Coordinates of C-alpha atoms in Angstrom, one line a residue:
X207 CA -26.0 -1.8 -7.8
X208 CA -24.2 -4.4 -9.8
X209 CA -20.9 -4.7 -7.8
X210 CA -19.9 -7.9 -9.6
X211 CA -18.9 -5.6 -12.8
X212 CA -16.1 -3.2 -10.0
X213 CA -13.6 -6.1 -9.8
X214 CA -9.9 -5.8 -10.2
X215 CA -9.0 -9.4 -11.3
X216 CA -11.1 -11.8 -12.8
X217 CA -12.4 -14.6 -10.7
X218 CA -10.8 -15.8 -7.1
X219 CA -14.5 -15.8 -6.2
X220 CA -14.0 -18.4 -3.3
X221 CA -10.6 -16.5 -2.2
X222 CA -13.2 -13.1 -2.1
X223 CA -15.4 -15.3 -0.4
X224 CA -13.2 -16.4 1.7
X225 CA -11.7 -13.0 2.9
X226 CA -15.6 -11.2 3.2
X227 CA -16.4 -14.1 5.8
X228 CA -13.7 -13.2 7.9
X229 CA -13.4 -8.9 7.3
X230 CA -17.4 -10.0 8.6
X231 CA -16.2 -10.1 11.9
X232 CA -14.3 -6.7 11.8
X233 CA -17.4 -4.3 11.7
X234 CA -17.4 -0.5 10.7
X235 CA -17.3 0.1 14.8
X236 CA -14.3 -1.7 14.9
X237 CA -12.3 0.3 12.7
X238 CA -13.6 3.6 13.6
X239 CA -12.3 2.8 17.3
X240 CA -9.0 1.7 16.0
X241 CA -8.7 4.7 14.1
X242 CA -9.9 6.6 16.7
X243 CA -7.6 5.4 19.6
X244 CA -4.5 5.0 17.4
X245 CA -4.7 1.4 18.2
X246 CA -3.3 -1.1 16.4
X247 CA -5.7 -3.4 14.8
X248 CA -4.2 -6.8 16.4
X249 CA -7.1 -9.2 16.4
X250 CA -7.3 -8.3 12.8
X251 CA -3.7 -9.1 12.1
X252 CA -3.8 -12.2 13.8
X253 CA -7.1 -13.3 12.3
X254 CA -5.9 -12.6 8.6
X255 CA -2.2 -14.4 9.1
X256 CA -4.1 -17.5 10.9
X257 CA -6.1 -18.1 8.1
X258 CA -3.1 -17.9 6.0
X259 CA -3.3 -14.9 3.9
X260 CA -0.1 -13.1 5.2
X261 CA 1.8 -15.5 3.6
X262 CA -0.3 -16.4 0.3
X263 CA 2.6 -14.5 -2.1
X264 CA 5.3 -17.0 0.0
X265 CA 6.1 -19.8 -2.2
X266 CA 4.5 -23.2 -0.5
X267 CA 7.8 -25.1 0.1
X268 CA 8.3 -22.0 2.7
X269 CA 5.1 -22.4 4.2
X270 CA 3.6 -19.8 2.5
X271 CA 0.1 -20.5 -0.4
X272 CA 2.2 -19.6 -3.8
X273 CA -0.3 -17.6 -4.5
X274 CA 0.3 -14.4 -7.7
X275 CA -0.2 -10.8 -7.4
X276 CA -3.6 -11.5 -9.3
X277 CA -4.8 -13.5 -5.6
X278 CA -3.3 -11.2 -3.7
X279 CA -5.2 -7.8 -5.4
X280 CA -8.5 -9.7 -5.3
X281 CA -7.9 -10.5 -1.3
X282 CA -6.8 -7.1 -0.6
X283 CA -9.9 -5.2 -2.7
X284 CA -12.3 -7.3 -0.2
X285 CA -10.6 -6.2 2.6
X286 CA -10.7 -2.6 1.9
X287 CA -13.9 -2.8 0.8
X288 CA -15.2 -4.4 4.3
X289 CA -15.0 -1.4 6.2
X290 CA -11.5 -1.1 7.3
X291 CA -10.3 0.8 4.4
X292 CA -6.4 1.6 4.2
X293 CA -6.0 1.2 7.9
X294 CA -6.9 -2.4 7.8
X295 CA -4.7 -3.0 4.2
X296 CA -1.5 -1.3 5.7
X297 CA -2.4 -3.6 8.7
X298 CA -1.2 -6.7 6.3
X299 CA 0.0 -5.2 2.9
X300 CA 3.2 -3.7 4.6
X301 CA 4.9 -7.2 5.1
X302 CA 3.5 -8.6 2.0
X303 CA 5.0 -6.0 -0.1
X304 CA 8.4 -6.8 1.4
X305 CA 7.9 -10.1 0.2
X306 CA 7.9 -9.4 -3.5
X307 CA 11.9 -8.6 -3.3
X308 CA 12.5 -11.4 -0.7
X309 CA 11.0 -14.0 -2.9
X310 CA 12.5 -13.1 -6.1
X311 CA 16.1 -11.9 -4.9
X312 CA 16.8 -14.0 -2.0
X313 CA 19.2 -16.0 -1.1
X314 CA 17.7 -19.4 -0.4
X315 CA 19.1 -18.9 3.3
X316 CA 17.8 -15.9 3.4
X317 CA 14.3 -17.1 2.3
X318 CA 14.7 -20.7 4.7
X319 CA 15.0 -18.1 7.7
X320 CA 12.2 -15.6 7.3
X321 CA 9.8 -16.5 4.6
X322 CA 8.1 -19.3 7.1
X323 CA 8.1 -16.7 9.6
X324 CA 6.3 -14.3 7.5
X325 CA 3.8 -16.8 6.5
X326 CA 2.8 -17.8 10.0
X327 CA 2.2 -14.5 11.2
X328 CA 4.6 -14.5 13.8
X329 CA 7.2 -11.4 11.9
X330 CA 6.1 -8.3 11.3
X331 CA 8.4 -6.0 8.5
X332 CA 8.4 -2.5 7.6
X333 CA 9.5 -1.1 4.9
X334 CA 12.2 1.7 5.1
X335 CA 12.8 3.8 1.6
X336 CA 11.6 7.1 2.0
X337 CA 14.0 9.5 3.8
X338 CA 13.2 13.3 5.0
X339 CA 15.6 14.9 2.6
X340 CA 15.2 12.9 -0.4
X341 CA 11.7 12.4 -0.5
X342 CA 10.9 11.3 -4.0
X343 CA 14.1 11.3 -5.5
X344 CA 15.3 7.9 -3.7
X345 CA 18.2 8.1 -5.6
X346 CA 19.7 10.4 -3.3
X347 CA 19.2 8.0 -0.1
X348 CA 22.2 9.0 2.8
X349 CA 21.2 6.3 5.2
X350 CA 24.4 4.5 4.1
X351 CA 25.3 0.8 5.4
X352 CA 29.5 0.3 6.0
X353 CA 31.1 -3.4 5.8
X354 CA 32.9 -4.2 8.4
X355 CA 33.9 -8.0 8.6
X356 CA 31.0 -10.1 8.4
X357 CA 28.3 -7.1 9.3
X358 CA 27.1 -4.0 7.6
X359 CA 26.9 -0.9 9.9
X360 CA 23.7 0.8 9.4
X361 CA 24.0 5.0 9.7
X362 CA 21.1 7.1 8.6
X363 CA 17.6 8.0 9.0
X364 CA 14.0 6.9 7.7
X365 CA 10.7 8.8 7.9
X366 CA 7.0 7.6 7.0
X367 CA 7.7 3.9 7.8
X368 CA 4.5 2.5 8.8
X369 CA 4.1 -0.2 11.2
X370 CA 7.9 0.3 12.9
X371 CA 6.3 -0.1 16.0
X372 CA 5.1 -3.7 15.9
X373 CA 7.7 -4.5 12.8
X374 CA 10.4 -6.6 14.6
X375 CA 12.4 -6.6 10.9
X376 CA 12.6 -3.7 8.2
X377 CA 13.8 -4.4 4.8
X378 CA 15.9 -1.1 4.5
X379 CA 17.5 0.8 1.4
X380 CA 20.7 1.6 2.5
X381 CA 23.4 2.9 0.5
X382 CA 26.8 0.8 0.1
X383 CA 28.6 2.8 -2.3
X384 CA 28.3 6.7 -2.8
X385 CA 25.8 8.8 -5.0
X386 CA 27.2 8.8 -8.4
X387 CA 25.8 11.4 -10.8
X388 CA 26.3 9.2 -14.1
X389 CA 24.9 6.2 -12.2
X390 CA 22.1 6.9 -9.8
X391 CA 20.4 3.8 -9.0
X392 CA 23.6 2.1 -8.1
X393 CA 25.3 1.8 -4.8
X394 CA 22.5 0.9 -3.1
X395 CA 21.7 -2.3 -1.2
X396 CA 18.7 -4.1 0.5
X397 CA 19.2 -4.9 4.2
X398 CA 16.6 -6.7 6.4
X399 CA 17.8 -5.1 9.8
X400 CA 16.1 -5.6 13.7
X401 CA 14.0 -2.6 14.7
X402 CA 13.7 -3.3 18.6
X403 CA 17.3 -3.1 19.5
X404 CA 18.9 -0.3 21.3
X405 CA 20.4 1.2 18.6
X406 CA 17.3 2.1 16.8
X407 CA 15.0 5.2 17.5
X408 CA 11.5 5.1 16.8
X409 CA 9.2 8.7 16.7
X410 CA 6.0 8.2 15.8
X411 CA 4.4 11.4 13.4
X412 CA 0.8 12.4 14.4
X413 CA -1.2 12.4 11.3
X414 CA -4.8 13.9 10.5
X415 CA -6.3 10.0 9.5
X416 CA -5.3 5.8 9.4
X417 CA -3.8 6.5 12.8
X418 CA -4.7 2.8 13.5
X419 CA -1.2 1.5 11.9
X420 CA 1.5 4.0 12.6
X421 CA 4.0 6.5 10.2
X422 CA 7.5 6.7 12.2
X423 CA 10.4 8.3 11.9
X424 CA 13.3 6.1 12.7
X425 CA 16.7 6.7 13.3
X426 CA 19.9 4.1 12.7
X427 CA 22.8 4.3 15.0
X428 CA 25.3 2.4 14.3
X429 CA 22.9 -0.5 13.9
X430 CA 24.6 -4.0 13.1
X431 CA 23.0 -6.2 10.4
X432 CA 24.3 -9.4 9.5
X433 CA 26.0 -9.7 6.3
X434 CA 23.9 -12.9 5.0
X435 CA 20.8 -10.6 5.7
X436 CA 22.0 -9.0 2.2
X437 CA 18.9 -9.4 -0.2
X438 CA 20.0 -9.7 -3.4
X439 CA 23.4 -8.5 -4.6
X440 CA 25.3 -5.5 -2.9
X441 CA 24.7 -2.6 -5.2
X442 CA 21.7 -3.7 -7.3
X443 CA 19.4 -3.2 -4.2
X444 CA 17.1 0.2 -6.1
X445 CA 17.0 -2.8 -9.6
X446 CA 15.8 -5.4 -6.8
X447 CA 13.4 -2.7 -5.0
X448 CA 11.3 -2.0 -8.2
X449 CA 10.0 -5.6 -8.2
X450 CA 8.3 -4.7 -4.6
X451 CA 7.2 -1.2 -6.4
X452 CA 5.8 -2.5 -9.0
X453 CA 4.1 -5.3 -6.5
X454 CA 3.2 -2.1 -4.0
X455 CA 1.5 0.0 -7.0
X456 CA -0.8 -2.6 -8.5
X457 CA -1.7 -4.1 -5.0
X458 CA -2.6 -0.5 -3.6
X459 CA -4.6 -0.4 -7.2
X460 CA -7.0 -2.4 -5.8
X461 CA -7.2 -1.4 -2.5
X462 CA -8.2 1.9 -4.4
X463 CA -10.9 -0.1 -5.7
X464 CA -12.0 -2.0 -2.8
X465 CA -12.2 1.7 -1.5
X466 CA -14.0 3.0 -4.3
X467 CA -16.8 0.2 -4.3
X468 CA -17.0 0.8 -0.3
X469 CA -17.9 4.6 -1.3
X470 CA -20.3 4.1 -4.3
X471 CA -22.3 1.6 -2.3
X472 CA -22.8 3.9 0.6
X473 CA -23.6 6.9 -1.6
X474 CA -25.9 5.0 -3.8
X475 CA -27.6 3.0 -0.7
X476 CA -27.7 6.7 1.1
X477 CA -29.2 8.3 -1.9
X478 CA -31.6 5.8 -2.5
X479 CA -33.4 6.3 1.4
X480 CA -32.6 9.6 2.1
X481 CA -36.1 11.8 1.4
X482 CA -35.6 15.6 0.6
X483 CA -38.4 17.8 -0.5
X484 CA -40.9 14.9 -1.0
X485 CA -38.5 12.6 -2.9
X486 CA -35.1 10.5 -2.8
X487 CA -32.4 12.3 -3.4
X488 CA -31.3 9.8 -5.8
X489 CA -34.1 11.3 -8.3
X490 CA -31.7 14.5 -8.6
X491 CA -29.5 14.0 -11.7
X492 CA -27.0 16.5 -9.9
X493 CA -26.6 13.2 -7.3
X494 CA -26.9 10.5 -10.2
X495 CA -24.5 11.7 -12.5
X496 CA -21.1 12.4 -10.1
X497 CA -22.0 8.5 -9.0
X498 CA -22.5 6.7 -12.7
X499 CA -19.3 8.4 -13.8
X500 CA -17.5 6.6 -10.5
X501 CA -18.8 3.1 -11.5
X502 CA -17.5 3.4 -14.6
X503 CA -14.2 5.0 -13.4
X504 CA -13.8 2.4 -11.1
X505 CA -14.5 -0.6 -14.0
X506 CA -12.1 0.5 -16.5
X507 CA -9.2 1.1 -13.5
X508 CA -10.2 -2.6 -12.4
X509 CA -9.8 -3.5 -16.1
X510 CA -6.4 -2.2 -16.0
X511 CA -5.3 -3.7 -12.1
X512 CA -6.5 -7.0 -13.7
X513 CA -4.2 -6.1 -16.5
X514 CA -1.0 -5.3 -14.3
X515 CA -1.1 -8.0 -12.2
X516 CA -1.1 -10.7 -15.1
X517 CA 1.9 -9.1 -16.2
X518 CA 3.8 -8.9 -13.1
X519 CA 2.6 -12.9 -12.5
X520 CA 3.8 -13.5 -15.7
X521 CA 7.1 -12.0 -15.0
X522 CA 7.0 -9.4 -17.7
X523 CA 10.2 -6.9 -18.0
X524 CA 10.1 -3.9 -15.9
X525 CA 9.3 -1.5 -19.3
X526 CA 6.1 -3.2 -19.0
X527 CA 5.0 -4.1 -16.0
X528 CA 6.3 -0.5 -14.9
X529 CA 3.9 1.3 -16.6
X530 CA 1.6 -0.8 -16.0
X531 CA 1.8 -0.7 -12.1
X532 CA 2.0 3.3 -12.7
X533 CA -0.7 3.7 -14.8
X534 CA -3.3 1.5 -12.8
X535 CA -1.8 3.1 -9.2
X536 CA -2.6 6.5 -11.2
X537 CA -6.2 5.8 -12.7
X538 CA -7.4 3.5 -9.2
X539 CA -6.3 6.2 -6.8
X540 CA -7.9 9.0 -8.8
X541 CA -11.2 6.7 -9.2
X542 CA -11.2 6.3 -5.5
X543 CA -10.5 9.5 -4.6
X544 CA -13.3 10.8 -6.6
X545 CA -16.1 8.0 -5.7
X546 CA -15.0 9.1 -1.7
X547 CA -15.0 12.8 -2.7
X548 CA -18.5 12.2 -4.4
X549 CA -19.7 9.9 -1.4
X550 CA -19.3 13.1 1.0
X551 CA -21.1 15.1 -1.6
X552 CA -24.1 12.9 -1.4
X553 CA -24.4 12.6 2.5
X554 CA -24.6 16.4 3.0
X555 CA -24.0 16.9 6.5
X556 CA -24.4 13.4 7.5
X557 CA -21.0 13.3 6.2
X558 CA -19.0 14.5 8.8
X559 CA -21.1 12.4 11.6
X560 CA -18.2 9.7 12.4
X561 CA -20.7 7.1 12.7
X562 CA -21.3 7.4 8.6
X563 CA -18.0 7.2 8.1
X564 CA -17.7 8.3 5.0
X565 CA -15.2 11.2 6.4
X566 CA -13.0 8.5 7.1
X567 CA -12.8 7.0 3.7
X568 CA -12.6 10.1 2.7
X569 CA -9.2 10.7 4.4
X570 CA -7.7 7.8 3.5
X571 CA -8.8 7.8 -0.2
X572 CA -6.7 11.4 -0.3
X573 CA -3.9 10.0 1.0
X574 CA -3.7 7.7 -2.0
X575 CA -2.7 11.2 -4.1
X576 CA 0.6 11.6 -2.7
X577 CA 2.1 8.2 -1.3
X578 CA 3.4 6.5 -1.9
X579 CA 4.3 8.3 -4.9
X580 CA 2.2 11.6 -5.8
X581 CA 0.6 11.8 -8.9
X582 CA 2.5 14.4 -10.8
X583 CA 5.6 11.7 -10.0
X584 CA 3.7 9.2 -12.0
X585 CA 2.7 11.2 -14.4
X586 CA 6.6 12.1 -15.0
X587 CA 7.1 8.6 -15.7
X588 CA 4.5 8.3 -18.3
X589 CA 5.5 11.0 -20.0
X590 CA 9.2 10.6 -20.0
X591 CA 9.2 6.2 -19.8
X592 CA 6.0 5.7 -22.3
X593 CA 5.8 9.0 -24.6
X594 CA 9.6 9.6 -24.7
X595 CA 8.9 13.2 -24.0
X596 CA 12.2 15.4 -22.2
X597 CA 12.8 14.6 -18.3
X598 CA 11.1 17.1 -16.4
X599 CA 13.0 17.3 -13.6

């Protein structure tokens, strides 16, 4: 099979390179007993921020490479598509995605006191948006942060947050100002607040797959944060957010087709050994054709991740890198889905043997579907941001 035409950006062949040597020492059995023992993958961590490529999105005179989004999706596709699937991407991609609103809405204090951190590997951040009774509709966010002297006072509660467990910062949506009707994205504000302090409850949720890295709920009580730890202006925090969507869409793009390539490979390697009735199964159109339509699912959504992340680099408005980011999150995640869906197809039974591990990509290809944003959500964009048809909802 002809991997080199499932790419998501063009090029970074020695960055690829690079990554592939060192996801080489993470094997299959590695990840299946992370996943398997909810353990947190920290030789992984620690190998991928010591060679540097935690901090690749942090400008250099922070430490960091200065690397684009365009790097970045090439480095993340390899890793998914070494074996360690979404486990190993949430692993890193959770603190580089709180970059992207760091680096272009910091203060340079702010950026002075964390980005070199970040870079080194030594902090950890989660990323706390979704909330249990708001869900999609972030606009309606009641995790509110109060002023008080030269400190905001954090109330509220956060579910899904990935990572709180190891995270020693959170870059939270809080809200500073209350819900207005005729002005829903504003009021809110970007806080990086401490997770391990007293005044901050973690519950972990038991999930049904990537139980390496962790989904929380947390709760806030009466949690200090600094007032310099402000990112960006009070108020404008859900306008500063979308840069780190946008960032969080394209980059799980290509995860989705790291994912993807993972899946064909093993289907098409499977299908090409595997005798039935005196012949491969790879002879039976019925197995050929689910699997030709996936490489060429994959290619064109890797045409259009290449696409997305030239435009956020190139710091296009949000009316177009938004739907770019959308439509690439959409078309990668459905690609994926369907190449993991198609994978299981073609491993009969085999593929519910953990040692194939197909189920497992399987899992966490699904997942893709519904977060961070589900589908029909992105969809609704299209339609109403692209098409200009009524809102929907």
């Amino acid at each position: 099979m002809n991997e080199d035409l499932i790419v998501s950006t063009k090029g970074h062949d020695d960055l690829r390179g690079a990554v592939r040597d060192l996801c080489s020492d993470f094997d299959l059995s590695y990840w299946e007993r992370c996943d398997r023992e909810h353990r947190y993958p920290r030789e992984f961590y620690k190998a991928f921020s010591s060679a540097g490529w935690l901090g690749m999105m942090v400008p250099t005179e922070f430490g960091g490479g200065g690397a684009g989004l365009s790097e970045t999706c090439a480095v993340m596709e390899e890793v998914a598509a070494a074996g360690g699937a979404f486990n190993a991407c949430t692993t890193v991609h959770t603190t580089i995605i709180c970059l992207a609103a760091i680096v272009r809405h910091g203060s340079a204090a702010l950026k002075e006191r964390y980005l070199g951190a970040v870079a080194s590997g030594e902090m950890f951040m989660s990323f706390g948006v979704t909330e249990p009774d708001a869900g999609s509709d972030t606009t309606r966010i009641t995790t509110r942060a109060t002023k008080v002297g030269d400190k905001y006072i954090v109330d509220g509660r956060k579910t899904w947050n990935s990572g709180a467990l190891e995270a020693s910062k959170v870059l939270l949506l809080v809200r500073t100002s209350p819900y207005d009707s005729h002005r829903r994205t504003e009021g809110m504000s970007l806080l990086l607040a401490d997770l391990q302090v007293p005044s901050v409850e973690i519950r972990p949720i038991a999930k049904i797959g990537r139980n390496a890295v962790d989904s929380n709920e947390v709760f806030f009580d009466n949690l200090p944060v600094d007032a310099s730890d402000l990112v960006g202006e009070e108020g404008k925090g859900f306008r500063h957010l979308l840069d780190g969507l946008n960032a969080e869409r394209i980059m799980l793009a290509a995860e989705n087709i790291g994912i993807g390539r993972w899946a064909l490979a093993a289907a098409v390697d499977y299908a090409n050994s595997r005798k039935v009735f005196d012949r491969f199964i790879g002879s039976n159109q019925s197995v050929q054709h689910p699997l030709a339509e996936d490489f060429m699912h994959l290619s064109a959504a890797a045409e259009m991740v290449d696409k997305a992340a030239r435009a956020y680099d190139n710091n296009e408005p949000s009316d177009i890198c938004g739907p770019l980011a959308n439509m690439c999150k959409y078309l990668a995640s459905e690609a994926a889905c369907n190449a993991t869906d198609h994978s299981m197809q073609t491993h009969g039974g085999y593929s519910f043997a953990r040692e194939y591990h197909i189920g497992r990509y399987w899992i966490e290809s699904r997942l893709q579907r519904i977060a961070p944003l589900n589908d029909q959500m992105l969809l609704n964009y299209m339609s109403e941001r692209v098409l200009g048809l009524p809102r929907s909802y």
